[in-house]
GROMACS .gro file of C-alpha atoms in nm:
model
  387
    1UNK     CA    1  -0.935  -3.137   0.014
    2UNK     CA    2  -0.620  -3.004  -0.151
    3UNK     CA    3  -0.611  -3.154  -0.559
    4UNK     CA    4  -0.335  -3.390  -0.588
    5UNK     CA    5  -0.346  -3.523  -0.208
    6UNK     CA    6  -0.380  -3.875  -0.272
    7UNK     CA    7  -0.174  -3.868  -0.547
    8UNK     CA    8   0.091  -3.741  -0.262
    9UNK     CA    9   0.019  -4.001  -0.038
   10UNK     CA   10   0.016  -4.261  -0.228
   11UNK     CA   11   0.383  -4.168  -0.354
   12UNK     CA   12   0.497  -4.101  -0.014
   13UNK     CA   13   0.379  -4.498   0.078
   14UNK     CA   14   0.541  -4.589  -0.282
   15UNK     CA   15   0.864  -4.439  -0.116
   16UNK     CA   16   0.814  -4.625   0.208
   17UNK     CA   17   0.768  -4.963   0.129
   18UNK     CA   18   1.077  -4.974  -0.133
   19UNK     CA   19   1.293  -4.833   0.086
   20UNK     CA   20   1.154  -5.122   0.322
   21UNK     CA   21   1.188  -5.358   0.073
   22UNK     CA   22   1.520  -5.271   0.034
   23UNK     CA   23   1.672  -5.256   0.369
   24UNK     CA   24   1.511  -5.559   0.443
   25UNK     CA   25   1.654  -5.792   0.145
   26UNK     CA   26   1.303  -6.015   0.156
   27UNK     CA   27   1.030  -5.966   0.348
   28UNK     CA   28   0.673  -6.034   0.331
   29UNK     CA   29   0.327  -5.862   0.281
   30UNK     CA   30   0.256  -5.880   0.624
   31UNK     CA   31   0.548  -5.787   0.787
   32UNK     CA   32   0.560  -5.514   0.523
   33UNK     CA   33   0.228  -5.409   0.656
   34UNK     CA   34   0.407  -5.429   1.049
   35UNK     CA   35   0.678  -5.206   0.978
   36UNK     CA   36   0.535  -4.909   0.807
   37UNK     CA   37   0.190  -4.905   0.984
   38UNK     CA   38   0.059  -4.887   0.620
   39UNK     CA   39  -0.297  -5.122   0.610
   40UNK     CA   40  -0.257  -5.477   0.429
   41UNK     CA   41  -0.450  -5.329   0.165
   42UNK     CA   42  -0.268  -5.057   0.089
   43UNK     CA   43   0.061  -5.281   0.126
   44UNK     CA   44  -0.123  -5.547  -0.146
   45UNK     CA   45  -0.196  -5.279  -0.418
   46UNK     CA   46   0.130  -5.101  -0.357
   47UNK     CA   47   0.326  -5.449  -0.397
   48UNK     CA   48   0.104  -5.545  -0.717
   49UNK     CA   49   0.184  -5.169  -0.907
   50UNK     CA   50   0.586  -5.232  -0.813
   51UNK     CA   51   0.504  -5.613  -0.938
   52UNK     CA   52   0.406  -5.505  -1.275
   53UNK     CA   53   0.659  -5.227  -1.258
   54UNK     CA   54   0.906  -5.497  -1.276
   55UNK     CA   55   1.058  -5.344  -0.946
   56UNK     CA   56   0.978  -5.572  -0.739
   57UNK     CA   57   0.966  -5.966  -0.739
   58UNK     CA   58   0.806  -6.230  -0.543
   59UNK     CA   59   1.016  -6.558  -0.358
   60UNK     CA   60   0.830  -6.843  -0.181
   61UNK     CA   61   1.068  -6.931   0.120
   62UNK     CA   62   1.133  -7.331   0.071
   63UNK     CA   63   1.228  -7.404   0.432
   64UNK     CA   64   0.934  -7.256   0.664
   65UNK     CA   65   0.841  -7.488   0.955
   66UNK     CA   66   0.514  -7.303   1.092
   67UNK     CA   67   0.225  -7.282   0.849
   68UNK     CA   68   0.187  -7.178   0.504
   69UNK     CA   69   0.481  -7.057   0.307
   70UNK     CA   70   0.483  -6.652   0.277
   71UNK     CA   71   0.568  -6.502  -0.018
   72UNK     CA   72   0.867  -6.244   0.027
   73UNK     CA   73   0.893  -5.956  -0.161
   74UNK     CA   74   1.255  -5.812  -0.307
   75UNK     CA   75   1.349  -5.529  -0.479
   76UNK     CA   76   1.445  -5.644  -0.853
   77UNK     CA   77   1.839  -5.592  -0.860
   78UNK     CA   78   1.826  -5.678  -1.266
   79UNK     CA   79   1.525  -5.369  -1.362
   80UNK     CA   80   1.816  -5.145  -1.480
   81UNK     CA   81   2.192  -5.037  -1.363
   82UNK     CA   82   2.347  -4.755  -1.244
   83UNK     CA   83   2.654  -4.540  -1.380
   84UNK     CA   84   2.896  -4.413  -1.145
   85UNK     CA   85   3.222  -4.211  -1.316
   86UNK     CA   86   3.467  -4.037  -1.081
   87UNK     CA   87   3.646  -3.814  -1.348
   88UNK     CA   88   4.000  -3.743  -1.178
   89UNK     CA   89   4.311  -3.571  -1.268
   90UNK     CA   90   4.489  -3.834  -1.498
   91UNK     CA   91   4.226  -4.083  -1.525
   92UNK     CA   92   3.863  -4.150  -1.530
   93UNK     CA   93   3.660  -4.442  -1.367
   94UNK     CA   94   3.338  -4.620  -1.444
   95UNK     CA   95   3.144  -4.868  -1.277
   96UNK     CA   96   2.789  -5.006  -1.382
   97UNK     CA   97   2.653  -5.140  -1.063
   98UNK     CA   98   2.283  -5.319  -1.058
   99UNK     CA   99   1.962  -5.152  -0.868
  100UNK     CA  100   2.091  -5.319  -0.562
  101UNK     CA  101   2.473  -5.163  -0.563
  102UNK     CA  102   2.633  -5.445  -0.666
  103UNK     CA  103   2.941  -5.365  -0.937
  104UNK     CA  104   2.862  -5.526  -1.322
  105UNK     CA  105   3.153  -5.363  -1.527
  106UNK     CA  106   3.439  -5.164  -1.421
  107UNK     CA  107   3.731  -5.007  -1.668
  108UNK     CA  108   3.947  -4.690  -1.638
  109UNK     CA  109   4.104  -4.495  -1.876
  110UNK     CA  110   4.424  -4.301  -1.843
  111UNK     CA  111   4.370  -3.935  -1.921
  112UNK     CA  112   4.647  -3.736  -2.069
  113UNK     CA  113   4.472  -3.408  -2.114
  114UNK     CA  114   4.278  -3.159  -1.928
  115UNK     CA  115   4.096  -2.987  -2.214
  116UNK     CA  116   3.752  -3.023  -2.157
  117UNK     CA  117   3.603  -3.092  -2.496
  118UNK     CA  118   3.817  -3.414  -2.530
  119UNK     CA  119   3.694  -3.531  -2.202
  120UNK     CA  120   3.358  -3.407  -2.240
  121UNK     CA  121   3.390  -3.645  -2.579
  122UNK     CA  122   3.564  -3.934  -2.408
  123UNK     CA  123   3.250  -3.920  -2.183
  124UNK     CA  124   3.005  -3.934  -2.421
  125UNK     CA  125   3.190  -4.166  -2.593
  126UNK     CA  126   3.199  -4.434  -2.324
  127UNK     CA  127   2.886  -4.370  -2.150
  128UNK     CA  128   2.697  -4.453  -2.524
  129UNK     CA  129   2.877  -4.764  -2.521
  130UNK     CA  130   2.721  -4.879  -2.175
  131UNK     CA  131   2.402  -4.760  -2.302
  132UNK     CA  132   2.408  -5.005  -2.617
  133UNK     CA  133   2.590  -5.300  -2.426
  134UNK     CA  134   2.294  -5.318  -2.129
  135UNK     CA  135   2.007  -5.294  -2.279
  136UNK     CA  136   1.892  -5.645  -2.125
  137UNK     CA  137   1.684  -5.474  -1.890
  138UNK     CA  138   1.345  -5.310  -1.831
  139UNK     CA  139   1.487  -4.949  -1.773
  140UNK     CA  140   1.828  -4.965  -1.860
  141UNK     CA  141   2.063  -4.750  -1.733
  142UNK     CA  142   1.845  -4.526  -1.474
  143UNK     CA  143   2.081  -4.274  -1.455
  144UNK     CA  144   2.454  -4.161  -1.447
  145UNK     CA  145   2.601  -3.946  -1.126
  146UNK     CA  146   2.985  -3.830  -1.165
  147UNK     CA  147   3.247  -3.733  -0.930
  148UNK     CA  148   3.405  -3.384  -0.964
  149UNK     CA  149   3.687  -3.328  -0.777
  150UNK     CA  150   3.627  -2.986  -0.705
  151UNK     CA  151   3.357  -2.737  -0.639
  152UNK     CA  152   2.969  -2.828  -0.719
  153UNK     CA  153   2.698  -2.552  -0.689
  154UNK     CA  154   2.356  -2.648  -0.605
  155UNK     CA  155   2.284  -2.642  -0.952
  156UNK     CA  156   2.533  -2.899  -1.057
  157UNK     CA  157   2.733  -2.674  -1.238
  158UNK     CA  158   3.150  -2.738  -1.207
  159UNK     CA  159   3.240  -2.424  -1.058
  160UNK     CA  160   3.626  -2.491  -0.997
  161UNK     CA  161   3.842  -2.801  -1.019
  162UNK     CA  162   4.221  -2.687  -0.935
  163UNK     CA  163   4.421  -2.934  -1.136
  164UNK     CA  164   4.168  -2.999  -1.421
  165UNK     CA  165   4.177  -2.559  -1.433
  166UNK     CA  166   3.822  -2.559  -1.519
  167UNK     CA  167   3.592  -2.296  -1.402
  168UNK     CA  168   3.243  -2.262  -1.430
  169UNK     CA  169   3.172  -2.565  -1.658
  170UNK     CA  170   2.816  -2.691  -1.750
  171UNK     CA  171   2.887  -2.986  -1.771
  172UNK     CA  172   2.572  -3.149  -1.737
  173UNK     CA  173   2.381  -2.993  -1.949
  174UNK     CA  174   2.643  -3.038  -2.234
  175UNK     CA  175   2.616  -3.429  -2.142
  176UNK     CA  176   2.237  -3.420  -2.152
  177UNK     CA  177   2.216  -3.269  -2.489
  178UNK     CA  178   2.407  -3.601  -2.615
  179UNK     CA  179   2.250  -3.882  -2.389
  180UNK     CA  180   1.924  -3.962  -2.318
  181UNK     CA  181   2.013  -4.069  -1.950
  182UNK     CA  182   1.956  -3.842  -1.654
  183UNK     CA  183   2.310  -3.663  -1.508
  184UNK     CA  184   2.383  -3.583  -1.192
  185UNK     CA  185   2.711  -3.423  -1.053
  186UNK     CA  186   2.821  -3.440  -0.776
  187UNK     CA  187   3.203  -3.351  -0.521
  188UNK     CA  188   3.392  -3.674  -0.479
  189UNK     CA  189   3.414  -3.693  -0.101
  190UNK     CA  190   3.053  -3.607  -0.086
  191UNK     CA  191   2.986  -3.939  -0.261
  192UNK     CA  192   3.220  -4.124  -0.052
  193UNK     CA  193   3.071  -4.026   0.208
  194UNK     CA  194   2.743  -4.136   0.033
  195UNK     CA  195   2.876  -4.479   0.014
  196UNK     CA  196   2.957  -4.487   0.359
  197UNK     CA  197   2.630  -4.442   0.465
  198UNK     CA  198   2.474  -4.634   0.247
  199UNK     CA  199   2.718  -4.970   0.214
  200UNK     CA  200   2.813  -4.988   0.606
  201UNK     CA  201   2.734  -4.696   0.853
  202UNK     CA  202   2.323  -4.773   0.754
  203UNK     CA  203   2.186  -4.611   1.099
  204UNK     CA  204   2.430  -4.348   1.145
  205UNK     CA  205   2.309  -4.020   1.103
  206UNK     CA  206   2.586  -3.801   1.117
  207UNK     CA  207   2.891  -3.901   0.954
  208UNK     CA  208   3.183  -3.706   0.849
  209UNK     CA  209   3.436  -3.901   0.568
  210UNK     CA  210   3.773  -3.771   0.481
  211UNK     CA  211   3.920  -3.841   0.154
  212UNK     CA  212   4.287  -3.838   0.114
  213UNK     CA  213   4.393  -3.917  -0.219
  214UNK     CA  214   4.439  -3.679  -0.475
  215UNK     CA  215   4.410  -3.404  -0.234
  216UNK     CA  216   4.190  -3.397   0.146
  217UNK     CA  217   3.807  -3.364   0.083
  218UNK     CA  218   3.538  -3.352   0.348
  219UNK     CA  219   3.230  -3.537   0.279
  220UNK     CA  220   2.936  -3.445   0.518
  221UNK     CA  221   2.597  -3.638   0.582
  222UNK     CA  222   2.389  -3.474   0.829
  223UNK     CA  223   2.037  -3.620   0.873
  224UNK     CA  224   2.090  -3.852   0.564
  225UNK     CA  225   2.178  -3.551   0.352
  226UNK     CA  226   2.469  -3.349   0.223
  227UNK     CA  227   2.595  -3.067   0.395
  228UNK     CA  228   2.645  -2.817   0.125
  229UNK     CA  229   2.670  -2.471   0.268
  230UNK     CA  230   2.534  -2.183   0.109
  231UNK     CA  231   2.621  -2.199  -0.299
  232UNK     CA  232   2.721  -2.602  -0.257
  233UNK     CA  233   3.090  -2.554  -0.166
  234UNK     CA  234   3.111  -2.670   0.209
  235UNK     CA  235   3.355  -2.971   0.313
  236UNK     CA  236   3.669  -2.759   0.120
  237UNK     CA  237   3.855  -2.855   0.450
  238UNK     CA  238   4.198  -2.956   0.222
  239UNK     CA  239   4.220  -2.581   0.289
  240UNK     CA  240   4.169  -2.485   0.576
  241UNK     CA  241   4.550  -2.346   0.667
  242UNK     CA  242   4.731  -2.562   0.938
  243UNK     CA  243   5.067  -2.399   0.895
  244UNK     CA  244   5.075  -2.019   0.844
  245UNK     CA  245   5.331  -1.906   0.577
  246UNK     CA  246   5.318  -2.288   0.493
  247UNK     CA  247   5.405  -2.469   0.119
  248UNK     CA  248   5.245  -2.277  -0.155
  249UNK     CA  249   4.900  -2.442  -0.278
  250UNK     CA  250   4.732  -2.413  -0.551
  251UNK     CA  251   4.428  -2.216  -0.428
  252UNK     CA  252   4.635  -1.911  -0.373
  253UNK     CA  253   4.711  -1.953  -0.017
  254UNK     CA  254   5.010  -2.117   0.196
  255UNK     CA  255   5.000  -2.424   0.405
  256UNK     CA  256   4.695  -2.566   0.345
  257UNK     CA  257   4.577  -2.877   0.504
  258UNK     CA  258   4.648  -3.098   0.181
  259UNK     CA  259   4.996  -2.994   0.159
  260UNK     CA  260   5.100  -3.144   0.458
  261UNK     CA  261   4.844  -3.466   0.535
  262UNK     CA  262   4.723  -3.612   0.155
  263UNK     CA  263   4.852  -3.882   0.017
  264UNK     CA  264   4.934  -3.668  -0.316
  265UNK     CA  265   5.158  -3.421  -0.076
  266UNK     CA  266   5.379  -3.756   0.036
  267UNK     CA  267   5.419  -3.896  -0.348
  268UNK     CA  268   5.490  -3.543  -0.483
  269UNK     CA  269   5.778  -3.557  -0.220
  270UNK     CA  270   5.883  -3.882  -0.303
  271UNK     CA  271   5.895  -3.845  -0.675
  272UNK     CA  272   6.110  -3.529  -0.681
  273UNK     CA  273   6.342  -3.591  -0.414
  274UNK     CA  274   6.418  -3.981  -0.556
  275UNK     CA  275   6.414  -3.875  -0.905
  276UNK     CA  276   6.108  -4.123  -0.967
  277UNK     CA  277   5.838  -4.014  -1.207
  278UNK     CA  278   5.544  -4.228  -1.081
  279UNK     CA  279   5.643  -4.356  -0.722
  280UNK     CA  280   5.343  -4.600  -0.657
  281UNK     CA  281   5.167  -4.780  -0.351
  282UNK     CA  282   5.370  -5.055  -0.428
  283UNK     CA  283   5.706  -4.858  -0.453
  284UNK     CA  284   5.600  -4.688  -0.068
  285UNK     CA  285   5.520  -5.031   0.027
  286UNK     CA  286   5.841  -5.174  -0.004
  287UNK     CA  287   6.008  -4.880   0.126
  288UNK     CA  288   5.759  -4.941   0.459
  289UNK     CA  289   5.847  -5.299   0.522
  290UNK     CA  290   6.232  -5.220   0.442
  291UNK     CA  291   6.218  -4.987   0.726
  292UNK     CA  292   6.293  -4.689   0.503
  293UNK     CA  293   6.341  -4.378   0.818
  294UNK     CA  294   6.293  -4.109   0.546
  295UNK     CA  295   5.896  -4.283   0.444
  296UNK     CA  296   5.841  -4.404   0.819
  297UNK     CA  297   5.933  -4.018   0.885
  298UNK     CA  298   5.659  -3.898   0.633
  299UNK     CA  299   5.386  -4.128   0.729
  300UNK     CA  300   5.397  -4.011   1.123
  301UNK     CA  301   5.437  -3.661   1.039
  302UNK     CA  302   5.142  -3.709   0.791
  303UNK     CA  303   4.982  -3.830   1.077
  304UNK     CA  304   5.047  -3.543   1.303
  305UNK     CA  305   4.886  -3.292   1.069
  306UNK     CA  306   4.623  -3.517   0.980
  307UNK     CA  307   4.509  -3.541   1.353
  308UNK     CA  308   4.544  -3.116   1.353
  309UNK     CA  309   4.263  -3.112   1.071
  310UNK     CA  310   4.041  -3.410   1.262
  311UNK     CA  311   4.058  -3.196   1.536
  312UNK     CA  312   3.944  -2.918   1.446
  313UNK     CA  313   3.655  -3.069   1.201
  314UNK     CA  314   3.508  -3.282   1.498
  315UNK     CA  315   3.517  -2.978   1.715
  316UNK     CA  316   3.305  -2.797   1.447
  317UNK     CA  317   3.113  -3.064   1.282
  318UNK     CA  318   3.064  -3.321   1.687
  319UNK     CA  319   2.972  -3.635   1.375
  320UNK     CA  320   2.880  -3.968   1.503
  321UNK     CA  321   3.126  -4.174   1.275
  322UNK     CA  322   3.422  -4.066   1.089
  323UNK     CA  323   3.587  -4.237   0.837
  324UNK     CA  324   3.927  -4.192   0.689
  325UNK     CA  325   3.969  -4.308   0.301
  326UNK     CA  326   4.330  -4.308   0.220
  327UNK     CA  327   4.506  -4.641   0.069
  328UNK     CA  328   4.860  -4.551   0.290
  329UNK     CA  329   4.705  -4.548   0.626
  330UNK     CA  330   4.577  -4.906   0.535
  331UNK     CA  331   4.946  -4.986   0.461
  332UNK     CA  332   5.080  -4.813   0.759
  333UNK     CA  333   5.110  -5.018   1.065
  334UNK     CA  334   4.862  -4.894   1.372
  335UNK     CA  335   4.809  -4.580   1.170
  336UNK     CA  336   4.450  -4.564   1.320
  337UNK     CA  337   4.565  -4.593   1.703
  338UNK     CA  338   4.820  -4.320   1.609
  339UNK     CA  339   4.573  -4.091   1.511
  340UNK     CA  340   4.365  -4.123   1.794
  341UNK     CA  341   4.630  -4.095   2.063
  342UNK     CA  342   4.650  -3.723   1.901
  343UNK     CA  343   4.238  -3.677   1.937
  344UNK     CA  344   4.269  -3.587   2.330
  345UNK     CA  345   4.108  -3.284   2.369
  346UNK     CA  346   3.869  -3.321   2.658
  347UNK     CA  347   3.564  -3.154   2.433
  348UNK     CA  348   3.613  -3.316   2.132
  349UNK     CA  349   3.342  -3.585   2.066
  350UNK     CA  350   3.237  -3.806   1.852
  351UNK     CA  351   3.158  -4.267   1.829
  352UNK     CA  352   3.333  -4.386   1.614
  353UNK     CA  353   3.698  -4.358   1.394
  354UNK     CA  354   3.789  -4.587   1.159
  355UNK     CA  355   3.957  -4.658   0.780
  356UNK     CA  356   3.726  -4.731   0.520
  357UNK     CA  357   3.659  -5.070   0.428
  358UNK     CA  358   3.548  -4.970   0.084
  359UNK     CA  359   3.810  -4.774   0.001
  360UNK     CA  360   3.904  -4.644  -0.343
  361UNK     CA  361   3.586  -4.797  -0.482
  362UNK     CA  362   3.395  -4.537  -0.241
  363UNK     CA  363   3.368  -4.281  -0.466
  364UNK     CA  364   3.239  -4.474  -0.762
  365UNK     CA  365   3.005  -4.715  -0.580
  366UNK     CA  366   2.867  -4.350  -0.401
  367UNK     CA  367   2.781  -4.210  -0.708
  368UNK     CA  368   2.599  -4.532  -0.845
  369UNK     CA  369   2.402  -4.565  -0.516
  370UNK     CA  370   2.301  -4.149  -0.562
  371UNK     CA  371   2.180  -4.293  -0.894
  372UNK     CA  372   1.988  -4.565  -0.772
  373UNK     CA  373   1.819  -4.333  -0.487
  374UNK     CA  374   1.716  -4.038  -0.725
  375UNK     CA  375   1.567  -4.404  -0.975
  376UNK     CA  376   1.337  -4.527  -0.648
  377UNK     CA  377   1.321  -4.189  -0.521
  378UNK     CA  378   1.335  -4.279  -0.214
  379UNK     CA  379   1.464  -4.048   0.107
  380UNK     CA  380   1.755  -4.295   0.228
  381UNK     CA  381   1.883  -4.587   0.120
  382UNK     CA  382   2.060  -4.896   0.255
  383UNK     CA  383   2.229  -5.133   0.017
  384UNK     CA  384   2.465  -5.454   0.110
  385UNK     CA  385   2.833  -5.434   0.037
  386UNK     CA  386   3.024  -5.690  -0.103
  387UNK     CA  387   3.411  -5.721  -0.005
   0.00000   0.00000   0.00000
């Protein structure tokens, strides 16, 4: 017998019954015992380790008709929180969420510079205050995960973010020198599609999210994991070229993807060519139910190229479930239907289209939940969502 083996197993069962636990919401010692064909006594000492652990707790359901009341076992969403950041051009966002997902403080701050020592300060700044304002926990905050929109390697190092200009950036380590909290980093539309996965989609194994916001970003989960590629750069789809000899981007080539189909590529038009420094949702909102041609015009042809990118990633990627993340095709009337009437091909494939129901909190809530899953350690993870 190898040293260490049941050691191993007994953290692979540890792993099994909290994730479990936590799909489940409740559920007892017995059907515990059912659903991961783990023994009852294995199940017992298991549960009474997580019980001192202050992991778990114990509920005694009031209204049970048959027999004696069973004791149901839930994971303990106040043990410690989880700090999600998506650091953005122009702003950064934090959320503190509990073990179980569930948003505790939210605040953004407006960024007016991209050097990366005053961010890098800002960061440490704010995530110290977290630190000392939730300590009313058994493990406080279990870890922090931030957004980078931009490239990722495999070891978490910010290899490129176009409009921050920031290349090759350790950022993590310079964070972990300061704060005595695990870091992770991670791309944006990777955690969206994270939260996906984990808030709604909880049996789908292959899902494909596109983010639209700042830019397009392809987040990939393929057997409950991120598709990465070979250094950590794959879902760069914003740039795949639609339109040869296109608009200039900022990678260096012409008519990128996310020229023509982002939501930043329809306010960049907007603001220069009405003179408007910071056209908003609301501003396009009121130009949509006005029945303004010239913004009815960009939305469908938005729409067109959008569907040429879909296209071509479900031909490449056949994913079970895609979903869309962009606020204006929420506003847009029949914006989904529009889409799909431009998906014909007879070999394309896939289940399911739809806009996110999360939304802009995607991103944020995806890189709490990556915290919470790297805390439990557990494989997957399914979490309830909160509209």
């Amino acid at each position: 017998m190898v040293t260490g083996d049941a050691a191993y197993i007994k953290k692979i069962n540890r792993s099994l019954i909290i994730r479990k636990i936590v799909k489940e919401g409740m559920i007892s010692r017995a059907d515990l015992s059912k659903a991961t064909d783990l023994t009852r006594a294995t199940i017992s000492a298991q549960a009474a380790d997580l019980l001192e652990e202050g992991l778990i707790v114990e509920t005694q359901l009031e209204h049970y008709s048959v027999g004696r009341k069973p004791i149901m076992l839930s994971l303990n969403g106040q043990a410690g929180y989880a700090l999600g950041i998506d650091l953005d051009y122009g702003q950064i966002s934090f959320t503190l969420s509990d073990l179980l997902g569930s948003p505790v403080s939210s605040i953004v701050i407006k960024l007016n510079t991209t050097d990366y020592s005053e961010i890098l300060h800002l960061l440490i700044e704010q995530i110290k205050k977290f630190e000392t304002n939730y300590t009313d926990s058994r493990y406080g905050i279990v870890g922090v995960v931030i957004a980078i929109h931009g490239l990722v390697t495999k070891d978490e190092v910010v290899h490129y973010v176009p409009r921050l200009a920031w290349n090759n950036i350790n950022l993590k380590d310079d964070l972990q020198k300061e704060i005595g909290i695990s870091v992770y980093l991670e791309n944006n539309a990777n955690l969206c599609s994270f939260a996906e996965r984990v808030f709604v989609h909880h049996e789908t194994d292959n899902l494909l999210c596109a983010t639209l916001y700042s830019g397009i970003g392809i987040g990939l989960m393929m057997n409950s994991e991120f598709f990465r590629g070979h250094d950590g750069y794959a879902g760069e789809a914003g740039h795949m070229i639609v339109v040869p000899g296109g608009r200039s981007c900022k990678c260096g080539n012409k008519g990128c993807w996310e020229k023509y189909a982002s939501e930043s590529s329809i306010f960049e038009y907007l603001s220069e060519n009405r003179q408007i420094e910071n056209v908003t949702y609301e501003h396009i909102q009121k130009w949509l139910e006005e029945g303004d041609e010239e913004v009815h015009g960009l939305m469908e042809q938005s729409i067109y190229y959008l569907s040429i990118g879909l296209n071509n990633m479900i031909n490449i990627y056949n994913p079970d479930v895609l979903v869309l993340d962009g606020e204006l095709l929420r506003m847009y009337p029949d914006s989904l239907n529009k889409i799909k009437a431009n998906l014909n091909s007879s070999i394309s494939h896939y289940r399911e289209l739809l806009i996110s129901s999360i939304g802009k909190k995607s991103c944020v809530l995806g890189a709490c939940a990556l915290a919470i899953k790297h805390f439990l350690d557990v494989p997957t993870l399914n979490l309830p969502y909160e509209v």
